PDB file of C-alpha atoms in Angstrom:
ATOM      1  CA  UNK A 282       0.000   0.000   0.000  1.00 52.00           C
ATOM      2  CA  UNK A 283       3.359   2.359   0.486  1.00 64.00           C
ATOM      3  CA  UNK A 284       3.635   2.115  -2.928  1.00 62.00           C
ATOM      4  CA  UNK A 285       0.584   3.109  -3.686  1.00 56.00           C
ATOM      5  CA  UNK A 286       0.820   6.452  -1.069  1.00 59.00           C
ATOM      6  CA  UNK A 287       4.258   7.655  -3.112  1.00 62.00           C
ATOM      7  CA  UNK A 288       2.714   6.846  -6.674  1.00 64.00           C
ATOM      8  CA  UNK A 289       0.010   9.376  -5.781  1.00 62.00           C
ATOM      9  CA  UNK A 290       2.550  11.765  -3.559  1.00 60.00           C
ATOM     10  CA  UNK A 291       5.041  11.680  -7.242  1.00 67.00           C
ATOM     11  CA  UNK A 292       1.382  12.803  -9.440  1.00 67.00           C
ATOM     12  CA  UNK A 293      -0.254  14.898  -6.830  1.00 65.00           C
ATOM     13  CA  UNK A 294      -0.488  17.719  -9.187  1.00 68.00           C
ATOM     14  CA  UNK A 295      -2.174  15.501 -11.610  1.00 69.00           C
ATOM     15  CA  UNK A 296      -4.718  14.256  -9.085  1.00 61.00           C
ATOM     16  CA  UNK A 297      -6.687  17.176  -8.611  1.00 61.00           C
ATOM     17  CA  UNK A 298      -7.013  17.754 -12.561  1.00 64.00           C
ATOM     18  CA  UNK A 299      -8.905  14.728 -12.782  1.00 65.00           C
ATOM     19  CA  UNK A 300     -12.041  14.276 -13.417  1.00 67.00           C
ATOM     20  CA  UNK A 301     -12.835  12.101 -10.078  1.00 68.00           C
ATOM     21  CA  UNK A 302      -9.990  12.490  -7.808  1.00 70.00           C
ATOM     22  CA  UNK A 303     -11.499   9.361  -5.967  1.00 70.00           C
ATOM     23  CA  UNK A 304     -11.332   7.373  -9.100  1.00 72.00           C
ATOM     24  CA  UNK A 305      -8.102   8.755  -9.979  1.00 73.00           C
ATOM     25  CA  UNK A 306      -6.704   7.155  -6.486  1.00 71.00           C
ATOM     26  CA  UNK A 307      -8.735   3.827  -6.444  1.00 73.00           C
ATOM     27  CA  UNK A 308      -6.934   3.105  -9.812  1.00 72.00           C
ATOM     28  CA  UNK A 309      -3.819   3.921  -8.721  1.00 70.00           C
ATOM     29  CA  UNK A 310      -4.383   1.901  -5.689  1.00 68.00           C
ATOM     30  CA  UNK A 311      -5.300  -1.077  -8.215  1.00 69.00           C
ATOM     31  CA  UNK A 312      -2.854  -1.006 -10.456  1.00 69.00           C
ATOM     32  CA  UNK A 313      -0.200  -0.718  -7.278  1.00 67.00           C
ATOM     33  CA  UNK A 314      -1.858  -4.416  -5.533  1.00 64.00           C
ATOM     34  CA  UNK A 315      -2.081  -5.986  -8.989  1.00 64.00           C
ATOM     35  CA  UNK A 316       0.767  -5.344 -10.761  1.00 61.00           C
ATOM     36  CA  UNK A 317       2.928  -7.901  -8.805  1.00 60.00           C
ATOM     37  CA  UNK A 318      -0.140 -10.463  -9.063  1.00 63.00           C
ATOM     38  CA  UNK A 319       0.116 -13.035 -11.859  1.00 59.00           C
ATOM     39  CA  UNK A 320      -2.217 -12.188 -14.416  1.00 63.00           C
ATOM     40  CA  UNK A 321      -3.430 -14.611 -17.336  1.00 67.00           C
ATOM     41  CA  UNK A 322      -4.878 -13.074 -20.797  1.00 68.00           C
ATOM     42  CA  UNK A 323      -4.883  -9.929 -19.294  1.00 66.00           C
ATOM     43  CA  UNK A 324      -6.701 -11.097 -16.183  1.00 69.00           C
ATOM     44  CA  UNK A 325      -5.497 -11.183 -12.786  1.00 67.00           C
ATOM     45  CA  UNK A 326      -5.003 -14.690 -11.367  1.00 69.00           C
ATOM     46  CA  UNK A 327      -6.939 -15.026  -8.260  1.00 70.00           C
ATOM     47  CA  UNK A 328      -6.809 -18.834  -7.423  1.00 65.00           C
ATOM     48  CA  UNK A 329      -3.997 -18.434  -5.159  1.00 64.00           C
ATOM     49  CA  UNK A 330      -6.341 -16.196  -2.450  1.00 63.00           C
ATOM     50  CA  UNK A 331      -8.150 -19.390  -2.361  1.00 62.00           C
ATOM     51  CA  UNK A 332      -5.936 -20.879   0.205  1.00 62.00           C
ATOM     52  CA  UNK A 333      -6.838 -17.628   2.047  1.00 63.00           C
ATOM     53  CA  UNK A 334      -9.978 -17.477   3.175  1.00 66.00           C
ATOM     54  CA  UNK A 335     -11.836 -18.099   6.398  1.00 59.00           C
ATOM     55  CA  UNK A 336     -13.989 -20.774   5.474  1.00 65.00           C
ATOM     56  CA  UNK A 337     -11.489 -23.144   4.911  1.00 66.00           C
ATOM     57  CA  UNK A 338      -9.156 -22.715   8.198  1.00 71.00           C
ATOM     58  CA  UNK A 339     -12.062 -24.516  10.638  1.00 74.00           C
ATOM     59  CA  UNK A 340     -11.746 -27.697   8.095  1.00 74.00           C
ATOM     60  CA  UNK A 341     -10.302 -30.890  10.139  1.00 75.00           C
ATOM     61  CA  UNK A 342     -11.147 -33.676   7.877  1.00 80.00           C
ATOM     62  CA  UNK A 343      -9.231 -33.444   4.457  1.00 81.00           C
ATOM     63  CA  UNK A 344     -12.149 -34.681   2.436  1.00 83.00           C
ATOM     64  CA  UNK A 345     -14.006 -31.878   3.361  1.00 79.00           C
ATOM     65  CA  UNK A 346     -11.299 -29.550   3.120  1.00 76.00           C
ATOM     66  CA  UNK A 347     -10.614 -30.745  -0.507  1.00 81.00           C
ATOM     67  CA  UNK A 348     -14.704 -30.256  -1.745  1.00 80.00           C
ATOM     68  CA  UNK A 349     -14.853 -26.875  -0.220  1.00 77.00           C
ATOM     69  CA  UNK A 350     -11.577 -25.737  -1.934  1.00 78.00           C
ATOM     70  CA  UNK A 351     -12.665 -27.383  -5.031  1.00 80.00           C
ATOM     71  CA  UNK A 352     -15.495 -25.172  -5.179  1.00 81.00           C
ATOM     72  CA  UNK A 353     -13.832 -21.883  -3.478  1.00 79.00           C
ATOM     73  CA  UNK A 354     -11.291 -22.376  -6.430  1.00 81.00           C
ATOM     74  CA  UNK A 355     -13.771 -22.225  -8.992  1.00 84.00           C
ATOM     75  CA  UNK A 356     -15.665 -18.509  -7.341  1.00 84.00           C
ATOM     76  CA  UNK A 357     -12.108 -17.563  -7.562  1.00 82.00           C
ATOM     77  CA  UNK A 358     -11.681 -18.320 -10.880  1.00 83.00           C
ATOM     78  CA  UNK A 359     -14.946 -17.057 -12.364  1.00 87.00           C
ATOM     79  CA  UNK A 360     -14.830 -13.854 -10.247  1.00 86.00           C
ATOM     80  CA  UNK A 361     -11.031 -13.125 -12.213  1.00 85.00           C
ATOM     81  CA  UNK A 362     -13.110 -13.047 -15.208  1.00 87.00           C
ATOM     82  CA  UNK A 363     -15.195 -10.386 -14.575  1.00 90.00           C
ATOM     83  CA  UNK A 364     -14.963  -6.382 -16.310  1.00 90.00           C
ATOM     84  CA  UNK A 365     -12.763  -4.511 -14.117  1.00 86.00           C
ATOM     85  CA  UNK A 366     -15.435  -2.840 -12.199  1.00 88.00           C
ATOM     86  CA  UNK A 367     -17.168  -5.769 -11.709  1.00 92.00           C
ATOM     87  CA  UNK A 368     -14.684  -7.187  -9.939  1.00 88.00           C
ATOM     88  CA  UNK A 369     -14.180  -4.225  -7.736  1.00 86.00           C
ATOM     89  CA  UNK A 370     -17.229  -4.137  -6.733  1.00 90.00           C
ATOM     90  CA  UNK A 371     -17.665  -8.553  -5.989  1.00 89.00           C
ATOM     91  CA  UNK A 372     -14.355  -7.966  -4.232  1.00 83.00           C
ATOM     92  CA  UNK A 373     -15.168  -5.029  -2.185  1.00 84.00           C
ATOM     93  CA  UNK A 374     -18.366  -5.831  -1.068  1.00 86.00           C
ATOM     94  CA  UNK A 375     -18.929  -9.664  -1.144  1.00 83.00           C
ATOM     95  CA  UNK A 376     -15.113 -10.587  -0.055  1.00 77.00           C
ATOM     96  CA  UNK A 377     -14.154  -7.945   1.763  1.00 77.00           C
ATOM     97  CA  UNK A 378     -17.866  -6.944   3.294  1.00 82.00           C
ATOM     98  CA  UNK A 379     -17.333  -3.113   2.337  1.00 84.00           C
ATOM     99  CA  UNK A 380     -20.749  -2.135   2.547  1.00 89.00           C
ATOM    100  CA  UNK A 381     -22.189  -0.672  -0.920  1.00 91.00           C
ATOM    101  CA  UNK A 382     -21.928   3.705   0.357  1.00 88.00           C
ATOM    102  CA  UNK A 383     -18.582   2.707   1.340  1.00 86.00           C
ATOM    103  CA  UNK A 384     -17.668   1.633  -2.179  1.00 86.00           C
ATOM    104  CA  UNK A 385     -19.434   4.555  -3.668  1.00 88.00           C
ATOM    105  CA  UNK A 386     -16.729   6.710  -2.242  1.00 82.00           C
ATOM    106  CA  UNK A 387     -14.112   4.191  -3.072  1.00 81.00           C
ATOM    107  CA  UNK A 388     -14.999   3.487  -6.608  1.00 83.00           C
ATOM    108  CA  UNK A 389     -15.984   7.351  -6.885  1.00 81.00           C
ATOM    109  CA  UNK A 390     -18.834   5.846  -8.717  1.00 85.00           C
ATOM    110  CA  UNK A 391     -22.779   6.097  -7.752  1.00 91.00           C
ATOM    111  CA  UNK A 392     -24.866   3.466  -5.845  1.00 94.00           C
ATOM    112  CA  UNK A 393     -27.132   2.479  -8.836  1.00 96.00           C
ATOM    113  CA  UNK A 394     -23.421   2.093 -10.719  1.00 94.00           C
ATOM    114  CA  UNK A 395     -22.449  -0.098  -7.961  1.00 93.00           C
ATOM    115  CA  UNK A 396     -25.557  -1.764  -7.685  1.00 95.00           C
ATOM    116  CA  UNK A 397     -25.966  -2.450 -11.179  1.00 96.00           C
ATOM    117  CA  UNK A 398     -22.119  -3.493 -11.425  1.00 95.00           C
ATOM    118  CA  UNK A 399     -23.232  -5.876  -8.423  1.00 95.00           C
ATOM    119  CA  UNK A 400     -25.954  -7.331 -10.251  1.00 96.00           C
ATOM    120  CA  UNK A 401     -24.465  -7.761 -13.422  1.00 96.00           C
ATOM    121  CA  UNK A 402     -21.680  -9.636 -11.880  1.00 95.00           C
ATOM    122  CA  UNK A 403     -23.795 -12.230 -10.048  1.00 93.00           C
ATOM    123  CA  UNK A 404     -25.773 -12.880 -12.807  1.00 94.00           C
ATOM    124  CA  UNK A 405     -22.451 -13.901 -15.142  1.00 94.00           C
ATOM    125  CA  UNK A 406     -21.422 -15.641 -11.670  1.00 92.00           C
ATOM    126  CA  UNK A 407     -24.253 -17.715 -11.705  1.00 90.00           C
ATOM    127  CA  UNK A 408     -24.092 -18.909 -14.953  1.00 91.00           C
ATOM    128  CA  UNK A 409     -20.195 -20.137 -14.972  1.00 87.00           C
ATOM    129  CA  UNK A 410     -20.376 -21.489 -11.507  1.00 82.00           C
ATOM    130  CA  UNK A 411     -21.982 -25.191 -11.043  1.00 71.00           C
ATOM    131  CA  UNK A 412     -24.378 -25.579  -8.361  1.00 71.00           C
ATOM    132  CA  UNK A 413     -22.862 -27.238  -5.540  1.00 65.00           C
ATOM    133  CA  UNK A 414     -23.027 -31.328  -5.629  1.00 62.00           C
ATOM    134  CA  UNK A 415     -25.912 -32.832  -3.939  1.00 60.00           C
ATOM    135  CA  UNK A 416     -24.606 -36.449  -4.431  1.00 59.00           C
ATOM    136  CA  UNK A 417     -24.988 -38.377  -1.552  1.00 53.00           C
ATOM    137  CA  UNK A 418     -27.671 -40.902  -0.110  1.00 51.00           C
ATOM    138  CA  UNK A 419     -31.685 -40.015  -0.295  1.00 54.00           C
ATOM    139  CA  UNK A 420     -34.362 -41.308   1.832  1.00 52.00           C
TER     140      UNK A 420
END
């Protein structure tokens, strides 16, 4: 995040020129956190945050472990195909639980933009992602 602080310290005059000196940050912010991140056809590569999240640290038994990875792998995967503000948007408020005014300001984009970004999103996620497996006995 330093990084990010003296990119925008080296082109403060710049910033307030801008048209959205909000904007103007966020994407300097993004292109600071991502540029080191492996990207693939222009994507970022997010499958490697997968061994990062919460759900899976209160796994004991490996089978279970394995499914739910499996299938955090694959949100991981489909969200790094989103448009760019799609993704900020999933990743802001469904990862990271920033609630939607909060990413207005952060974005420097409106709530119907987010909201719309939000909904667009989910509906491409719900398409590419399988429903989870039901397999298993049945009375």
């Amino acid at each position: 995040m330093g990084a990010a602080f003296d990119c925008l310290w080296l082109s403060w005059n710049e910033t307030p020129a801008s048209h959205d000196s909000r904007r103007y940050a966020w994407n300097v912010l993004r292109a600071t956190v991502m540029a080191p991140r492996p990207h693939r056809d222009g994507r970022p590569e997010l499958g490697g945050a997968a061994f990062d999240t919460v759900i899976l640290q209160d796994f004991t038994d490996p089978a279970a472990y394995a499914n739910e990875f499996t299938e955090t792998l694959e949100v991981f995967t489909a969200i790094s195909r989103l448009p760019d503000r799609q993704l900020e948007v999933i990743v802001l408020h469904r990862l990271c639980g920033c609630p939607h005014g909060a990413a207005t300001g952060l974005l420097g984009t409106s709530l119907a933009v987010i909201r719309s970004d939000e909904r667009h999103a989910t509906r491409f996620l719900g398409s590419v992602i399988p429903p989870p497996s039901t397999e298993g006995t049945t009375p």
